[in-house]
Short mmCIF file of C-alpha atoms in Angstrom, two decimals:
data_model
loop_
_atom_site.label_atom_id
_atom_site.label_comp_id
_atom_site.label_asym_id
_atom_site.label_seq_id
_atom_site.Cartn_x
_atom_site.Cartn_y
_atom_site.Cartn_z
CA MET A 1 -45.26 -5.56 -4.37
CA LEU A 2 -43.27 -2.89 -6.09
CA PRO A 3 -43.70 0.66 -4.83
CA PHE A 4 -45.50 2.84 -7.39
CA PRO A 5 -44.30 6.40 -6.86
CA ARG A 6 -44.47 8.62 -9.93
CA ALA A 7 -41.46 10.13 -11.59
CA ARG A 8 -41.68 13.87 -11.69
CA SER A 9 -39.93 16.08 -14.17
CA GLY A 10 -36.79 17.17 -12.42
CA PRO A 11 -34.96 15.17 -9.78
CA LEU A 12 -36.13 11.59 -9.67
CA LEU A 13 -37.14 10.02 -6.39
CA ARG A 14 -34.27 8.35 -4.66
CA SER A 15 -33.76 6.78 -1.28
CA VAL A 16 -31.54 8.71 1.11
CA ARG A 17 -29.90 7.38 4.22
CA CYS A 18 -31.29 9.46 7.05
CA LEU A 19 -29.80 9.69 10.47
CA SER A 20 -31.44 7.07 12.57
CA SER A 21 -33.97 8.78 14.75
CA ARG A 22 -34.80 5.65 16.67
CA GLN A 23 -33.12 5.44 20.03
CA GLY A 24 -30.98 2.35 20.39
CA GLY A 25 -32.37 0.51 17.36
CA ALA A 26 -29.96 0.57 14.43
CA MET A 27 -31.03 0.68 10.82
CA ASN A 28 -30.85 -2.66 9.10
CA VAL A 29 -30.48 -1.88 5.44
CA PHE A 30 -27.87 -4.33 4.25
CA ASP A 31 -27.63 -8.08 4.38
CA ARG A 32 -24.09 -8.34 5.77
CA SER A 33 -23.74 -12.08 5.27
CA MET A 34 -24.65 -11.64 1.60
CA LYS A 35 -22.05 -8.88 1.31
CA ARG A 36 -19.42 -11.20 2.80
CA LYS A 37 -20.29 -13.86 0.21
CA GLN A 38 -20.15 -11.32 -2.61
CA LYS A 39 -16.75 -10.08 -1.50
CA GLN A 40 -15.43 -13.62 -1.22
CA TRP A 41 -16.69 -14.40 -4.71
CA ALA A 42 -15.11 -11.24 -6.10
CA SER A 43 -11.75 -11.99 -4.53
CA SER A 44 -11.84 -15.56 -5.86
CA LEU A 45 -11.99 -14.31 -9.46
CA LEU A 46 -8.89 -15.00 -11.47
CA ASP A 47 -8.71 -11.45 -12.81
CA SER A 48 -9.73 -9.62 -9.64
CA ASP A 49 -6.88 -7.12 -10.10
CA LYS A 50 -8.76 -5.62 -13.03
CA TYR A 51 -11.36 -4.21 -10.66
CA ASP A 52 -9.04 -2.57 -8.17
CA TYR A 53 -8.71 0.80 -9.90
CA LEU A 54 -11.28 2.68 -7.86
CA ARG A 55 -10.10 1.39 -4.49
CA ASP A 56 -6.51 2.07 -5.50
CA GLU A 57 -7.32 5.66 -6.42
CA ALA A 58 -9.21 6.29 -3.19
CA GLY A 59 -6.41 4.59 -1.22
CA SER A 60 -3.77 6.85 -2.75
CA ARG A 61 -5.78 9.96 -1.89
CA VAL A 62 -6.27 8.78 1.71
CA ALA A 63 -2.52 8.13 1.94
CA ASP A 64 -1.95 11.71 0.69
CA ARG A 65 -4.10 13.02 3.48
CA VAL A 66 -2.21 10.96 6.04
CA TYR A 67 1.04 12.49 4.86
CA ASP A 68 -0.48 15.96 5.02
CA VAL A 69 -0.82 15.56 8.79
CA SER A 70 2.53 16.50 10.32
CA ARG A 71 2.69 13.79 12.93
CA THR A 72 3.99 10.27 13.24
CA PHE A 73 1.59 7.48 14.07
CA PRO A 74 3.12 4.46 15.81
CA LEU A 75 -0.02 2.32 15.57
CA ALA A 76 -2.70 2.55 12.91
CA LEU A 77 -5.83 0.59 12.04
CA ASP A 78 -7.29 0.23 8.56
CA VAL A 79 -10.99 -0.65 8.81
CA GLY A 80 -12.20 -2.58 5.78
CA CYS A 81 -8.75 -2.63 4.21
CA GLY A 82 -9.52 -5.18 1.50
CA LYS A 83 -6.26 -5.64 -0.36
CA SER A 84 -4.51 -2.97 1.79
CA HIS A 85 -4.52 -0.31 -0.91
CA VAL A 86 -3.84 2.47 1.60
CA ALA A 87 -0.88 0.70 3.21
CA GLU A 88 0.64 0.12 -0.23
CA HIS A 89 0.51 3.81 -1.05
CA LEU A 90 1.80 4.81 2.38
CA SER A 91 4.89 2.66 1.97
CA LYS A 92 5.50 3.94 -1.57
CA VAL A 93 6.36 7.47 -0.47
CA GLU A 94 9.16 6.32 1.85
CA PRO A 95 10.91 3.57 -0.12
CA LYS A 96 13.04 2.46 2.78
CA CYS A 97 10.20 2.18 5.24
CA GLU A 98 8.50 -1.13 5.72
CA ILE A 99 5.14 -0.94 7.37
CA PRO A 100 4.63 -4.20 9.24
CA GLY A 101 0.98 -5.17 9.18
CA HIS A 102 -1.32 -7.76 10.62
CA CYS A 103 -4.65 -8.69 9.13
CA VAL A 104 -7.61 -9.41 11.35
CA LEU A 105 -10.89 -10.74 10.02
CA ALA A 106 -13.59 -8.79 11.81
CA ASP A 107 -16.87 -6.98 11.32
CA GLU A 108 -16.74 -3.19 10.94
CA GLU A 109 -19.69 -2.87 13.27
CA PHE A 110 -18.02 -4.85 16.07
CA LEU A 111 -14.40 -3.77 16.35
CA PRO A 112 -12.50 -6.28 18.54
CA PHE A 113 -10.04 -3.75 20.00
CA LYS A 114 -9.55 -2.16 23.39
CA GLU A 115 -10.29 1.51 23.94
CA ASN A 116 -7.54 4.08 23.42
CA THR A 117 -5.33 1.79 21.35
CA PHE A 118 -4.68 3.48 18.02
CA ASP A 119 -3.10 6.76 17.00
CA LEU A 120 -4.61 6.65 13.54
CA VAL A 121 -7.67 4.92 12.11
CA LEU A 122 -8.16 4.75 8.38
CA SER A 123 -11.08 3.56 6.35
CA SER A 124 -11.23 3.50 2.61
CA MET A 125 -14.31 2.60 0.59
CA SER A 126 -15.95 0.24 3.03
CA LEU A 127 -18.18 2.40 5.22
CA HIS A 128 -21.01 2.47 2.69
CA TRP A 129 -22.05 -1.09 3.51
CA ILE A 130 -22.34 -0.56 7.27
CA ASN A 131 -25.84 -0.74 8.71
CA ASP A 132 -25.26 1.24 11.89
CA LEU A 133 -22.95 4.01 10.72
CA PRO A 134 -23.31 6.17 13.85
CA GLY A 135 -22.45 3.16 16.01
CA ALA A 136 -19.45 2.20 13.88
CA LEU A 137 -18.11 5.77 14.02
CA ARG A 138 -18.55 5.74 17.78
CA GLN A 139 -16.55 2.52 18.03
CA ILE A 140 -13.79 4.04 15.89
CA TYR A 141 -13.83 7.02 18.26
CA GLN A 142 -13.44 4.69 21.23
CA VAL A 143 -10.49 2.70 19.89
CA LEU A 144 -8.63 5.92 19.09
CA LYS A 145 -6.25 7.43 21.62
CA PRO A 146 -6.96 11.02 22.69
CA ASP A 147 -5.48 13.34 20.04
CA GLY A 148 -5.80 10.48 17.57
CA VAL A 149 -7.18 11.06 14.11
CA PHE A 150 -9.65 9.22 11.91
CA ILE A 151 -9.17 9.65 8.16
CA GLY A 152 -11.81 8.01 6.03
CA ALA A 153 -13.11 7.81 2.48
CA MET A 154 -16.51 6.52 1.54
CA VAL A 155 -18.70 6.67 -1.54
CA GLY A 156 -21.73 8.81 -1.00
CA GLY A 157 -23.83 11.63 -2.30
CA GLU A 158 -24.64 11.26 -5.96
CA THR A 159 -22.57 8.17 -6.73
CA LEU A 160 -23.78 6.21 -9.73
CA TYR A 161 -26.72 8.53 -10.30
CA GLU A 162 -26.62 7.76 -14.02
CA LEU A 163 -27.11 4.05 -13.39
CA ARG A 164 -29.79 4.68 -10.80
CA CYS A 165 -31.77 7.03 -13.04
CA SER A 166 -31.49 4.82 -16.12
CA LEU A 167 -32.74 1.78 -14.23
CA GLN A 168 -35.57 3.77 -12.63
CA LEU A 169 -36.77 5.19 -15.93
CA ALA A 170 -36.50 1.87 -17.70
CA GLU A 171 -38.44 0.04 -15.00
CA LEU A 172 -41.10 2.74 -14.96
CA GLU A 173 -41.56 2.61 -18.69
CA ARG A 174 -41.37 -1.16 -19.05
CA GLU A 175 -42.94 -2.40 -15.83
CA GLY A 176 -44.90 0.48 -14.37
CA GLY A 177 -43.01 0.82 -11.08
CA PHE A 178 -39.48 0.58 -9.79
CA ALA A 179 -37.47 -0.95 -6.99
CA PRO A 180 -34.20 0.40 -5.60
CA HIS A 181 -31.13 -1.10 -7.29
CA ILE A 182 -28.50 1.28 -5.98
CA SER A 183 -27.92 1.34 -2.24
CA PRO A 184 -28.78 4.51 -0.33
CA TYR A 185 -25.80 6.80 0.25
CA THR A 186 -24.94 9.27 2.98
CA ALA A 187 -25.20 12.89 1.90
CA VAL A 188 -22.27 15.23 2.49
CA THR A 189 -24.31 17.37 4.82
CA ASP A 190 -25.13 14.40 7.03
CA LEU A 191 -21.53 13.32 7.33
CA GLY A 192 -20.49 16.28 9.44
CA ASN A 193 -23.39 15.60 11.79
CA LEU A 194 -22.50 11.93 12.06
CA LEU A 195 -18.89 12.64 12.94
CA GLY A 196 -19.90 15.31 15.43
CA ARG A 197 -22.34 12.97 17.13
CA ALA A 198 -19.65 10.32 17.45
CA GLY A 199 -17.54 12.82 19.38
CA PHE A 200 -14.95 13.90 16.81
CA ASN A 201 -13.95 17.53 16.55
CA MET A 202 -11.89 19.63 14.12
CA LEU A 203 -13.79 17.98 11.27
CA THR A 204 -12.86 18.25 7.63
CA VAL A 205 -15.17 16.87 4.97
CA ASP A 206 -14.61 17.22 1.25
CA ILE A 207 -15.86 15.57 -1.92
CA ASP A 208 -13.96 14.21 -4.85
CA GLU A 209 -15.77 13.24 -8.00
CA VAL A 210 -14.24 10.42 -9.98
CA GLN A 211 -15.78 9.81 -13.38
CA VAL A 212 -14.95 6.55 -15.09
CA ASN A 213 -15.90 5.94 -18.71
CA TYR A 214 -17.21 2.55 -19.76
CA PRO A 215 -18.30 1.11 -23.11
CA GLY A 216 -21.85 0.63 -21.89
CA MET A 217 -24.15 0.09 -18.93
CA LEU A 218 -23.47 -3.63 -18.76
CA GLU A 219 -19.75 -3.06 -18.34
CA VAL A 220 -20.53 -0.70 -15.46
CA MET A 221 -22.59 -3.38 -13.79
CA SER A 222 -20.10 -6.18 -14.36
CA ASP A 223 -17.25 -4.04 -13.01
CA LEU A 224 -19.27 -3.23 -9.93
CA GLN A 225 -19.90 -6.94 -9.49
CA GLY A 226 -16.20 -7.69 -9.88
CA MET A 227 -15.36 -5.08 -7.24
CA GLY A 228 -17.63 -6.89 -4.81
CA GLU A 229 -20.03 -3.94 -4.82
CA SER A 230 -23.19 -5.75 -5.88
CA ASN A 231 -26.38 -4.74 -4.19
CA CYS A 232 -27.04 -6.46 -0.89
CA ALA A 233 -29.85 -4.38 0.57
CA TRP A 234 -32.66 -6.44 2.05
CA THR A 235 -35.12 -4.68 -0.26
CA ARG A 236 -33.27 -5.59 -3.45
CA LYS A 237 -35.11 -7.25 -6.29
CA SER A 238 -33.46 -10.50 -7.20
CA LEU A 239 -34.57 -10.26 -10.82
CA LEU A 240 -33.94 -7.75 -13.58
CA HIS A 241 -36.01 -8.41 -16.68
CA ARG A 242 -34.25 -8.75 -20.02
CA ASP A 243 -36.40 -5.99 -21.51
CA THR A 244 -35.61 -3.69 -18.63
CA ILE A 245 -31.88 -4.24 -19.04
CA LEU A 246 -32.13 -3.48 -22.75
CA ALA A 247 -34.23 -0.38 -22.11
CA ALA A 248 -31.94 0.86 -19.35
CA ALA A 249 -28.83 0.40 -21.48
CA ALA A 250 -30.43 2.41 -24.28
CA ILE A 251 -31.55 5.16 -21.90
CA TYR A 252 -28.12 5.33 -20.23
CA LYS A 253 -26.39 5.79 -23.55
CA GLU A 254 -28.83 8.39 -24.81
CA MET A 255 -29.09 10.48 -21.64
CA TYR A 256 -25.53 10.34 -20.37
CA GLY A 257 -23.34 9.04 -23.20
CA ASN A 258 -20.20 10.83 -24.34
CA GLU A 259 -19.45 11.79 -27.92
CA ASP A 260 -17.10 8.88 -28.44
CA GLY A 261 -19.80 6.36 -27.56
CA SER A 262 -18.66 5.62 -24.02
CA VAL A 263 -20.83 6.21 -20.98
CA PRO A 264 -19.64 7.82 -17.74
CA ALA A 265 -20.19 6.52 -14.25
CA THR A 266 -19.75 8.99 -11.43
CA PHE A 267 -18.32 8.04 -8.07
CA GLN A 268 -18.54 10.74 -5.44
CA ILE A 269 -16.00 9.94 -2.77
CA LEU A 270 -16.41 11.76 0.53
CA TYR A 271 -13.21 12.23 2.51
CA MET A 272 -13.49 12.91 6.22
CA ILE A 273 -10.95 13.75 8.91
CA GLY A 274 -11.90 13.86 12.56
CA TRP A 275 -9.82 14.20 15.72
CA LYS A 276 -10.44 12.76 19.17
CA PRO A 277 -10.45 15.65 21.63
CA HIS A 278 -7.32 16.42 23.65
CA GLU A 279 -6.23 19.41 25.74
CA SER A 280 -3.43 20.27 23.32
CA GLN A 281 -5.88 20.95 20.49
CA ALA A 282 -6.80 24.52 19.60
CA LYS A 283 -10.11 25.54 21.05
CA PRO A 284 -12.39 28.22 19.59
CA ALA A 285 -11.51 31.63 21.02
CA LYS A 286 -13.69 33.12 23.76
CA ARG A 287 -16.41 35.51 22.66
CA GLY A 288 -15.33 39.12 22.90
CA SER A 289 -11.61 38.34 22.76
CA ALA A 290 -11.15 39.67 19.22
CA ASN A 291 -8.53 42.38 18.85
CA VAL A 292 -8.77 42.88 15.08
CA SER A 293 -11.89 44.09 13.32
CA PHE A 294 -13.35 42.81 10.07
CA ALA A 295 -13.44 46.42 8.92
CA ASN A 296 -9.65 46.22 8.60
CA LEU A 297 -9.90 43.37 6.08
CA SER A 298 -9.06 45.66 3.16
CA LYS A 299 -5.89 46.75 4.91
CA ILE A 300 -4.75 43.18 5.58
CA SER A 301 -1.61 43.41 3.37
CA LYS A 302 -0.47 46.49 5.31
CA LEU A 303 -1.13 44.69 8.57
CA GLN A 304 1.01 41.77 7.42
CA THR A 305 4.04 43.94 6.52
CA VAL A 306 3.75 45.76 9.88
CA HIS A 307 3.69 42.35 11.59
CA GLN A 308 6.78 41.24 9.65
CA LYS A 309 8.67 44.42 10.50
CA THR A 310 7.91 44.05 14.18
CA ASN A 311 9.14 40.45 14.02
CA GLU A 312 12.40 41.37 12.27
CA LYS A 313 13.34 43.95 14.87
CA PRO A 314 15.84 42.47 17.29
CA MET B 1 -14.69 -23.26 -12.71
CA SER B 2 -15.14 -25.66 -15.56
CA SER B 3 -18.80 -26.48 -14.90
CA SER B 4 -21.41 -24.74 -16.97
CA ASN B 5 -24.29 -23.65 -14.77
CA VAL B 6 -27.06 -21.13 -15.17
CA TRP B 7 -24.88 -18.30 -13.80
CA THR B 8 -21.99 -18.84 -16.22
CA ARG B 9 -24.41 -19.15 -19.14
CA SER B 10 -26.36 -16.03 -18.23
CA ARG B 11 -23.13 -14.09 -17.73
CA ALA B 12 -21.94 -15.19 -21.17
CA ARG B 13 -25.26 -14.00 -22.65
CA MET B 14 -24.88 -10.65 -20.89
CA ARG B 15 -21.47 -10.13 -22.45
CA LEU B 16 -23.04 -10.70 -25.87
CA LEU B 17 -25.80 -8.22 -25.04
CA SER B 18 -23.55 -5.19 -25.08
CA GLU B 19 -22.11 -6.15 -28.47
CA LEU B 20 -25.54 -6.74 -29.94
CA LEU B 21 -26.79 -3.44 -28.59
CA ALA B 22 -23.98 -1.68 -30.41
CA GLN B 23 -25.45 -2.92 -33.70
CA CYS B 24 -28.80 -1.29 -32.93
CA SER B 25 -27.51 2.11 -31.88
CA GLY B 26 -30.03 4.05 -33.98
CA GLU B 27 -33.08 2.34 -32.52
CA ALA B 28 -31.58 2.57 -29.02
CA ALA B 29 -31.03 6.30 -29.45
CA ALA B 30 -34.64 6.78 -30.61
CA TYR B 31 -35.99 4.91 -27.59
CA GLY B 32 -33.68 6.80 -25.23
CA LYS B 33 -34.82 10.16 -26.69
CA CYS B 34 -38.46 9.19 -26.22
CA VAL B 35 -37.98 8.36 -22.54
CA ALA B 36 -35.81 11.41 -21.93
CA SER B 37 -38.37 13.71 -23.51
CA THR B 38 -41.17 12.41 -21.26
CA ASN B 39 -38.93 12.94 -18.25
CA THR B 40 -38.30 16.60 -18.98
CA GLY B 41 -41.81 17.31 -20.23
CA LYS B 42 -44.82 18.03 -18.07
CA GLN B 43 -46.27 14.52 -18.33
CA GLU B 44 -45.12 11.78 -15.99
CA LEU B 45 -43.58 8.60 -17.29
CA THR B 46 -46.10 5.79 -17.24
CA LYS B 47 -45.96 2.23 -18.41
CA ASN B 48 -45.60 1.66 -22.15
CA MET B 49 -45.32 5.30 -22.99
CA CYS B 50 -42.55 4.54 -25.48
CA VAL B 51 -43.66 1.05 -26.39
CA LYS B 52 -43.45 1.65 -30.17
CA GLU B 53 -39.79 2.63 -30.03
CA PHE B 54 -39.07 -0.21 -27.65
CA GLU B 55 -40.67 -2.80 -29.95
CA VAL B 56 -38.53 -1.55 -32.84
CA LEU B 57 -35.42 -1.82 -30.63
CA LYS B 58 -36.36 -5.30 -29.49
CA ILE B 59 -36.90 -6.57 -33.05
CA CYS B 60 -33.56 -5.14 -34.15
CA PHE B 61 -31.88 -6.69 -31.12
CA GLN B 62 -33.43 -10.12 -31.69
CA SER B 63 -32.43 -10.17 -35.36
CA ALA B 64 -28.89 -9.18 -34.39
CA ALA B 65 -28.85 -12.02 -31.86
CA LYS B 66 -30.05 -14.52 -34.50
CA LYS B 67 -27.32 -13.41 -36.87
CA GLY B 68 -24.76 -13.60 -34.09
CA VAL B 69 -25.54 -17.17 -33.10
CA LYS B 70 -24.93 -18.45 -36.64
#
């Protein structure tokens, strides 16, 4: 039976991934064996390189963030590396450096590594298919050494809202109810909580919006399929009626189309950096230890020159 | 894969779909406007609210498909 909620004017109903409030029991949203089959099918395509653009872009931005951290990392782990987009970009910056790598086939929810092994853990564009995200983040925390860092990128927030809304409206108008076709994403606000609960501190979370233009809705869907990003939620409908597809494509073009006839698809990529606690890290200052007042904020340029002068004196 | 199964045939039909839809852009725009207007208006979107525009779109689409096959 399809759910029959009504569409209101304004934001449409959408499913949101909430933090699991159940103790011990993890959420089971995705059919992981189906996802494995979809990824294997996608990688067996002859032209699978055509679909790498999004992962490549996210991988290059994660590599940028790794280089922003002024430390060397002897041992790193890339969770859900796919075709190793991040490692490729990391080795591009230093042409002489060869990053030796070893691929292990494992499940992101059951990392087969000892505690305190890695200086750096990366994850690019694979966390959005994990059922138990808090548990996976906790495992990443455990395999990190103290003062190790986790740099990750995952799609979240309002990704593919155009596709979601078009399909919802089309199904409502054509069939009278709708089923979820886009998987639920983590909101930005939840991400900080998740990382904090896993034990990370000194968190940094930011969003990047990547908009890709396609000729039409069907090209969006076929590209997503080629990337191995087809829906694998347990609640997915296995059938999309011909009429609904036609209606959704028309709605997509009309509501979101650009002037040149193309349609945009938005990918909101959330980047997160979290550190495993260590004594050498800066701690928040004790309450009452301030020696400068906010009232002096307007005089901050004068304060800086005074500081410089005192430093230049022998 | 050289075999022709239901998945390869339906995927081939889907590729045609986007080309055929391009030939009916006017009707598609009319249907899209109808749905969009109900979304922003006070009334909620119910089944077959824009059925007239959709029938026009479907007829245009089917005639384009018939022309395409020949």
